[in-house]
Every structure is written in structure tokens, then in C-alpha cells.
Short mmCIF file of C-alpha atoms in Angstrom, two decimals:
data_model
loop_
_atom_site.label_atom_id
_atom_site.label_comp_id
_atom_site.label_asym_id
_atom_site.label_seq_id
_atom_site.Cartn_x
_atom_site.Cartn_y
_atom_site.Cartn_z
CA MET A 1 19.37 23.64 -57.78
CA GLU A 2 20.09 27.05 -56.32
CA ILE A 3 17.89 27.82 -53.31
CA ASN A 4 17.81 31.58 -53.74
CA GLY A 5 14.40 32.61 -55.05
CA LYS A 6 12.90 29.13 -54.85
CA VAL A 7 9.63 28.08 -53.19
CA ILE A 8 9.49 25.06 -50.88
CA ALA A 9 6.34 23.18 -49.89
CA ILE A 10 6.77 21.33 -46.59
CA SER A 11 4.25 19.01 -45.01
CA GLY A 12 4.67 19.10 -41.26
CA GLY A 13 6.13 22.55 -41.80
CA ALA A 14 5.01 23.93 -38.43
CA SER A 15 6.96 21.60 -36.14
CA GLY A 16 9.97 19.34 -35.82
CA LEU A 17 12.07 18.60 -38.88
CA GLY A 18 9.65 20.44 -41.18
CA GLU A 19 9.73 23.66 -39.20
CA ALA A 20 13.52 23.51 -38.96
CA ALA A 21 13.74 23.08 -42.74
CA ALA A 22 11.37 26.01 -43.30
CA ARG A 23 13.45 28.35 -41.17
CA TYR A 24 16.72 27.12 -42.68
CA PHE A 25 15.60 27.55 -46.29
CA LEU A 26 14.27 31.04 -45.64
CA GLN A 27 17.64 32.02 -44.17
CA ALA A 28 19.29 30.51 -47.26
CA GLY A 29 17.32 32.82 -49.56
CA ALA A 30 14.15 30.94 -50.41
CA ALA A 31 11.38 33.12 -51.82
CA GLY A 32 8.65 31.31 -49.93
CA ILE A 33 7.58 28.40 -47.78
CA VAL A 34 4.22 26.64 -48.05
CA ALA A 35 3.89 25.03 -44.63
CA ILE A 36 1.20 22.36 -44.63
CA ASP A 37 0.41 21.26 -41.10
CA LEU A 38 -2.55 19.97 -39.11
CA ASP A 39 -1.68 22.40 -36.28
CA GLY A 40 -3.18 25.57 -37.70
CA ALA A 41 -2.57 27.59 -34.55
CA ARG A 42 1.14 26.78 -34.52
CA GLY A 43 1.40 27.50 -38.23
CA SER A 44 -0.31 30.87 -37.82
CA ALA A 45 2.02 31.80 -34.97
CA ILE A 46 5.09 31.04 -37.11
CA GLU A 47 3.57 32.93 -40.03
CA GLU A 48 3.13 35.98 -37.81
CA GLU A 49 6.75 35.65 -36.70
CA LEU A 50 8.33 35.07 -40.12
CA GLY A 51 6.07 37.20 -42.32
CA ASP A 52 4.72 36.87 -45.84
CA LYS A 53 7.38 34.43 -47.04
CA TYR A 54 5.90 31.75 -44.77
CA LEU A 55 2.41 30.65 -45.81
CA ALA A 56 0.75 28.41 -43.20
CA VAL A 57 -2.01 26.15 -44.48
CA ALA A 58 -3.92 24.03 -41.96
CA CYS A 59 -4.44 20.63 -43.52
CA ASN A 60 -4.49 16.91 -42.79
CA VAL A 61 -2.02 15.51 -45.31
CA ALA A 62 -4.16 12.38 -45.64
CA ASP A 63 -6.76 14.58 -47.35
CA THR A 64 -5.90 14.56 -51.06
CA ASP A 65 -8.09 17.56 -51.90
CA GLY A 66 -6.77 19.48 -48.91
CA VAL A 67 -3.15 19.02 -49.98
CA GLN A 68 -4.02 20.08 -53.53
CA ALA A 69 -5.71 23.20 -52.14
CA ALA A 70 -2.59 23.96 -50.09
CA ILE A 71 -0.35 23.70 -53.16
CA ASP A 72 -2.79 25.87 -55.09
CA ALA A 73 -2.62 28.45 -52.30
CA GLY A 74 1.17 28.38 -52.55
CA LEU A 75 1.01 28.89 -56.30
CA GLU A 76 -1.34 31.81 -55.84
CA ARG A 77 0.94 33.44 -53.25
CA PHE A 78 4.36 32.67 -54.74
CA GLY A 79 3.73 31.66 -58.35
CA ARG A 80 5.69 28.39 -58.31
CA ILE A 81 6.73 25.29 -56.33
CA ASP A 82 10.35 24.16 -56.70
CA VAL A 83 10.92 21.80 -53.78
CA ALA A 84 8.64 19.53 -51.75
CA ILE A 85 9.63 18.02 -48.40
CA ALA A 86 7.26 15.44 -46.93
CA ALA A 87 7.99 15.72 -43.21
CA ALA A 88 4.50 15.16 -41.75
CA ALA A 89 4.19 11.89 -39.83
CA ILE A 90 2.63 10.28 -36.79
CA ALA A 91 3.99 7.41 -34.71
CA GLY A 92 0.80 5.56 -33.77
CA PRO A 93 2.48 2.96 -31.55
CA ALA A 94 0.53 -0.29 -31.22
CA LYS A 95 1.39 -3.96 -30.92
CA LEU A 96 -0.22 -6.58 -33.13
CA LEU A 97 -1.31 -8.33 -29.92
CA SER A 98 -1.82 -6.46 -26.67
CA ARG A 99 -3.71 -6.98 -23.43
CA LYS A 100 -6.72 -5.38 -25.13
CA GLY A 101 -6.57 -7.75 -28.09
CA PRO A 102 -5.36 -7.42 -31.70
CA ILE A 103 -4.34 -4.05 -33.12
CA PRO A 104 -7.36 -1.92 -34.07
CA MET A 105 -7.19 -1.62 -37.83
CA ASP A 106 -8.43 1.96 -37.75
CA ARG A 107 -5.24 2.82 -35.83
CA PHE A 108 -3.11 1.05 -38.43
CA ASP A 109 -5.01 2.79 -41.23
CA GLN A 110 -4.52 6.22 -39.65
CA VAL A 111 -0.74 5.83 -39.53
CA VAL A 112 -0.55 4.58 -43.12
CA LYS A 113 -2.84 7.33 -44.39
CA VAL A 114 -0.87 10.14 -42.76
CA ASN A 115 2.63 8.80 -43.36
CA LEU A 116 2.29 7.08 -46.74
CA TYR A 117 -0.79 8.57 -48.39
CA GLY A 118 0.26 11.98 -47.09
CA THR A 119 3.64 11.60 -48.78
CA VAL A 120 2.04 10.61 -52.07
CA ASN A 121 -0.53 13.41 -51.81
CA LEU A 122 2.23 16.00 -51.52
CA ALA A 123 4.31 14.42 -54.29
CA ARG A 124 1.44 14.28 -56.80
CA SER A 125 0.35 17.88 -56.29
CA ALA A 126 3.85 19.34 -56.03
CA ALA A 127 5.19 17.40 -59.03
CA MET A 128 2.38 18.68 -61.22
CA ALA A 129 3.27 22.24 -60.25
CA MET A 130 7.01 21.61 -60.75
CA SER A 131 6.44 20.16 -64.21
CA ARG A 132 5.36 23.62 -65.36
CA ASN A 133 8.58 25.31 -64.18
CA GLU A 134 11.16 26.54 -66.65
CA PRO A 135 14.11 24.09 -66.46
CA ASN A 136 17.60 25.17 -65.46
CA ALA A 137 20.72 24.38 -67.46
CA ASP A 138 20.57 20.72 -66.37
CA GLY A 139 16.92 20.47 -67.32
CA GLU A 140 15.94 20.45 -63.67
CA ARG A 141 12.48 21.64 -62.65
CA GLY A 142 12.11 20.46 -59.08
CA VAL A 143 13.18 18.31 -56.15
CA ILE A 144 11.08 16.02 -53.95
CA ILE A 145 12.48 14.92 -50.59
CA ASN A 146 10.49 12.22 -48.81
CA LEU A 147 11.12 11.15 -45.23
CA ALA A 148 11.34 7.52 -44.24
CA SER A 149 12.91 6.42 -40.95
CA GLY A 150 15.44 4.08 -39.45
CA ALA A 151 12.32 2.17 -38.39
CA ALA A 152 11.90 1.16 -42.05
CA TYR A 153 14.90 -1.12 -41.45
CA GLU A 154 14.95 -1.80 -37.68
CA GLY A 155 11.43 -1.28 -36.45
CA GLN A 156 10.95 -1.49 -32.72
CA VAL A 157 8.28 -3.44 -30.88
CA GLY A 158 4.98 -1.61 -31.35
CA GLN A 159 6.03 0.04 -34.61
CA ILE A 160 4.40 -2.27 -37.16
CA ALA A 161 2.24 0.49 -38.66
CA TYR A 162 4.95 3.14 -38.55
CA SER A 163 7.64 0.81 -39.93
CA ALA A 164 5.37 -0.42 -42.71
CA SER A 165 4.51 3.12 -43.78
CA LYS A 166 8.14 4.22 -43.79
CA ALA A 167 9.39 1.10 -45.58
CA ALA A 168 6.82 1.78 -48.30
CA ILE A 169 8.31 5.26 -48.80
CA VAL A 170 11.75 3.68 -49.28
CA GLY A 171 10.24 1.24 -51.77
CA MET A 172 8.66 3.89 -53.96
CA THR A 173 11.78 6.08 -54.20
CA LEU A 174 13.32 4.42 -57.25
CA PRO A 175 10.14 4.08 -59.35
CA LEU A 176 9.23 7.70 -58.56
CA MET A 177 12.70 8.86 -59.62
CA ARG A 178 12.53 6.85 -62.82
CA GLU A 179 9.12 8.25 -63.69
CA LEU A 180 9.81 11.88 -62.83
CA ALA A 181 13.29 12.03 -64.38
CA GLY A 182 11.64 12.78 -67.71
CA HIS A 183 10.07 15.87 -66.15
CA GLY A 184 13.39 17.08 -64.70
CA ILE A 185 12.29 16.34 -61.13
CA ARG A 186 14.65 14.61 -58.70
CA VAL A 187 13.39 12.30 -55.93
CA VAL A 188 15.37 11.53 -52.78
CA THR A 189 14.37 9.83 -49.54
CA VAL A 190 16.00 10.54 -46.19
CA ALA A 191 15.66 7.97 -43.39
CA PRO A 192 16.45 9.86 -40.18
CA GLY A 193 17.33 8.09 -36.99
CA ALA A 194 16.30 9.48 -33.60
CA PHE A 195 15.92 13.25 -33.73
CA ASP A 196 14.87 15.45 -30.85
CA THR A 197 11.47 16.50 -32.20
CA PRO A 198 7.91 16.65 -30.82
CA MET A 199 7.32 13.05 -31.93
CA TYR A 200 9.69 11.88 -29.21
CA GLU A 201 8.02 14.06 -26.58
CA GLN A 202 5.29 11.41 -26.46
CA ALA A 203 7.80 8.69 -25.62
CA PRO A 204 8.67 7.74 -22.01
CA PRO A 205 12.02 9.13 -20.83
CA GLU A 206 13.51 5.63 -20.70
CA VAL A 207 12.94 5.25 -24.46
CA LYS A 208 14.99 8.34 -25.25
CA GLU A 209 17.61 7.30 -22.71
CA GLY A 210 17.88 3.88 -24.38
CA ILE A 211 18.38 5.46 -27.81
CA VAL A 212 21.12 7.77 -26.51
CA ALA A 213 22.78 4.82 -24.77
CA ALA A 214 22.74 2.87 -28.06
CA SER A 215 24.33 5.78 -29.96
CA LEU A 216 28.06 5.66 -30.54
CA PHE A 217 28.97 9.14 -31.77
CA PRO A 218 27.71 11.72 -31.28
CA LYS A 219 26.14 10.29 -28.13
CA ARG A 220 22.90 12.22 -28.37
CA MET A 221 19.79 12.51 -30.47
CA GLY A 222 19.96 14.38 -33.75
CA LYS A 223 19.07 18.07 -34.01
CA ALA A 224 16.35 19.25 -36.39
CA SER A 225 18.76 21.86 -37.76
CA GLU A 226 21.11 19.05 -38.83
CA PHE A 227 18.37 17.52 -40.95
CA ALA A 228 17.62 20.94 -42.46
CA SER A 229 21.28 21.33 -43.44
CA PHE A 230 21.24 17.93 -45.14
CA ALA A 231 18.04 18.80 -47.00
CA GLU A 232 19.77 21.92 -48.32
CA GLU A 233 22.68 19.80 -49.58
CA ILE A 234 20.25 17.51 -51.41
CA VAL A 235 18.55 20.45 -53.12
CA ARG A 236 21.81 22.15 -54.10
CA ASN A 237 23.60 19.07 -55.44
CA PRO A 238 21.94 17.54 -58.54
CA MET A 239 23.76 14.22 -58.13
CA HIS A 240 21.43 13.35 -55.26
CA ASN A 241 18.70 11.37 -56.99
CA GLY A 242 16.84 8.09 -56.63
CA ARG A 243 18.45 7.06 -53.36
CA THR A 244 17.48 6.62 -49.73
CA TYR A 245 20.02 8.03 -47.30
CA ARG A 246 20.15 6.82 -43.76
CA PHE A 247 20.82 9.87 -41.60
CA ASP A 248 21.41 8.56 -38.12
CA ALA A 249 25.10 8.65 -37.12
CA GLY A 250 25.18 4.86 -37.49
CA LEU A 251 22.48 4.26 -34.87
CA MET A 252 20.84 0.83 -34.81
CA LEU A 253 17.46 1.18 -33.12
CA PRO A 254 17.10 -1.09 -30.08
CA VAL A 255 14.36 -3.72 -29.96
CA SER A 256 12.10 -1.56 -27.82
#
């Protein structure tokens, strides 16, 4: 799918990988970005910087009605949705057993609702909008890019909620692709490794140092712009469909 003139809805579009993708796609000729993010102040600041092509919508992605309202706002502003990137996520570190006792289930629920329900909320609203697009020569109407994580495969200690939510996103990739193929909508999941984003700002320095030490090449954390470039490749190349791509320079996450 050509990016020029297309509209991209991005959850988590005001920070980290989502913000990088928003900026990248606008530079590549996108007609508009619908940035769905809980941080309304940050979204408004970016909107003021980038102008009318960036629509910031403050929303908790776990709120089904809120996500639908955000997509509706994007349709009203831009007239269409062509691509959806589900980049919103929280870490919610917690062990099953800690000094304070078993994991509080409301903490587990919060991570699953943001990471997994939030991904489904965006997919359901965006896919409905895409299904009304005029198809291109291949019959393509839209592209959905969901974000899993290397933690879906090698979860670290304290990541049971995060790993479970991201593994579920990997698991639903193929059935989503099979279902939406009839609508001309592609579905791809990207499982990034350790990227230098605000999520890692919460981690102690020794955690980041351990990840860099475990990296072989390049011996650093990933850059958000590198994810954005890969997302562009997925959108442009129609042979990307129904797969989960690990995007981590071969990094195997350490135990903790």
C-alpha cells in the first residue's frame, strides 16, 4: 500500500514507538495521523507542533467506546482510516509472589486490559472503517500492525502480566489475518526487543545496562525511528501478512 495520502491511526501515538511512527509517516506523505494516547497534554503539544495532519485524541485504549470515538473523530477529520498501529502498552511489573504476598489481580487486569484489550479495541474500530475503503489493484483496503514483544517468548522475572498480554497478541495474529483477508485487510504483528522509549525510563539503570550487555550487534538498545522504518516497510509491501516478526537484532532477554 502506498503511504502517500493515507491516514494512520496509532494508539500510543504521543510517545515512544507510536510517536516515532507518527512523525515518520507524516514525512513519508501520509494525509493524517489519529494519535490515540492517554497523555492528552503531550498529544496536544505534538498537535500544535505538527499541525492539522496530526489529530491528538486523549483516550485510555482499554475503553472500547473511547477508542471508537477516537476513530470516529479521525473519520470526521480525514475521511478514512487506512492503517492502524497498536503501540500503546504498559509494563506493570509484578511477581506472582512477592514480600507483600501474591500479585494483586487488579494489577494483572490493568496490564491485560491496556495491552490486549486495547489492541483489540483499535483493531475492531479501525477494521470496520477500513472495510469501507475503495480497494487498490490488489484488493487491499487496509493494514493493521499490532505490537507484541520479545517478552512474549522470553519473559523476564516480574513480567507475567506483560508477557501474557503480548503472547496473546502473537496468538491472535493468524486468526485475525484469516478473517480479515476477505475484507482486503492485512494483519501483521511486530515483536520488538529492547527499544529506548519512555517505558524503559521506569527501569533501574542496571536493567538497561544488562540488556545492552546481552546484545551482540548493534550493542545498544533499538531506536524508535528504526521501528518506524520497519512499520513503513510492512505497509508498503503487501507480502507482509499473517506473521509475527521479531525485531530485536537477535537479542535474547536475560532472566531479570
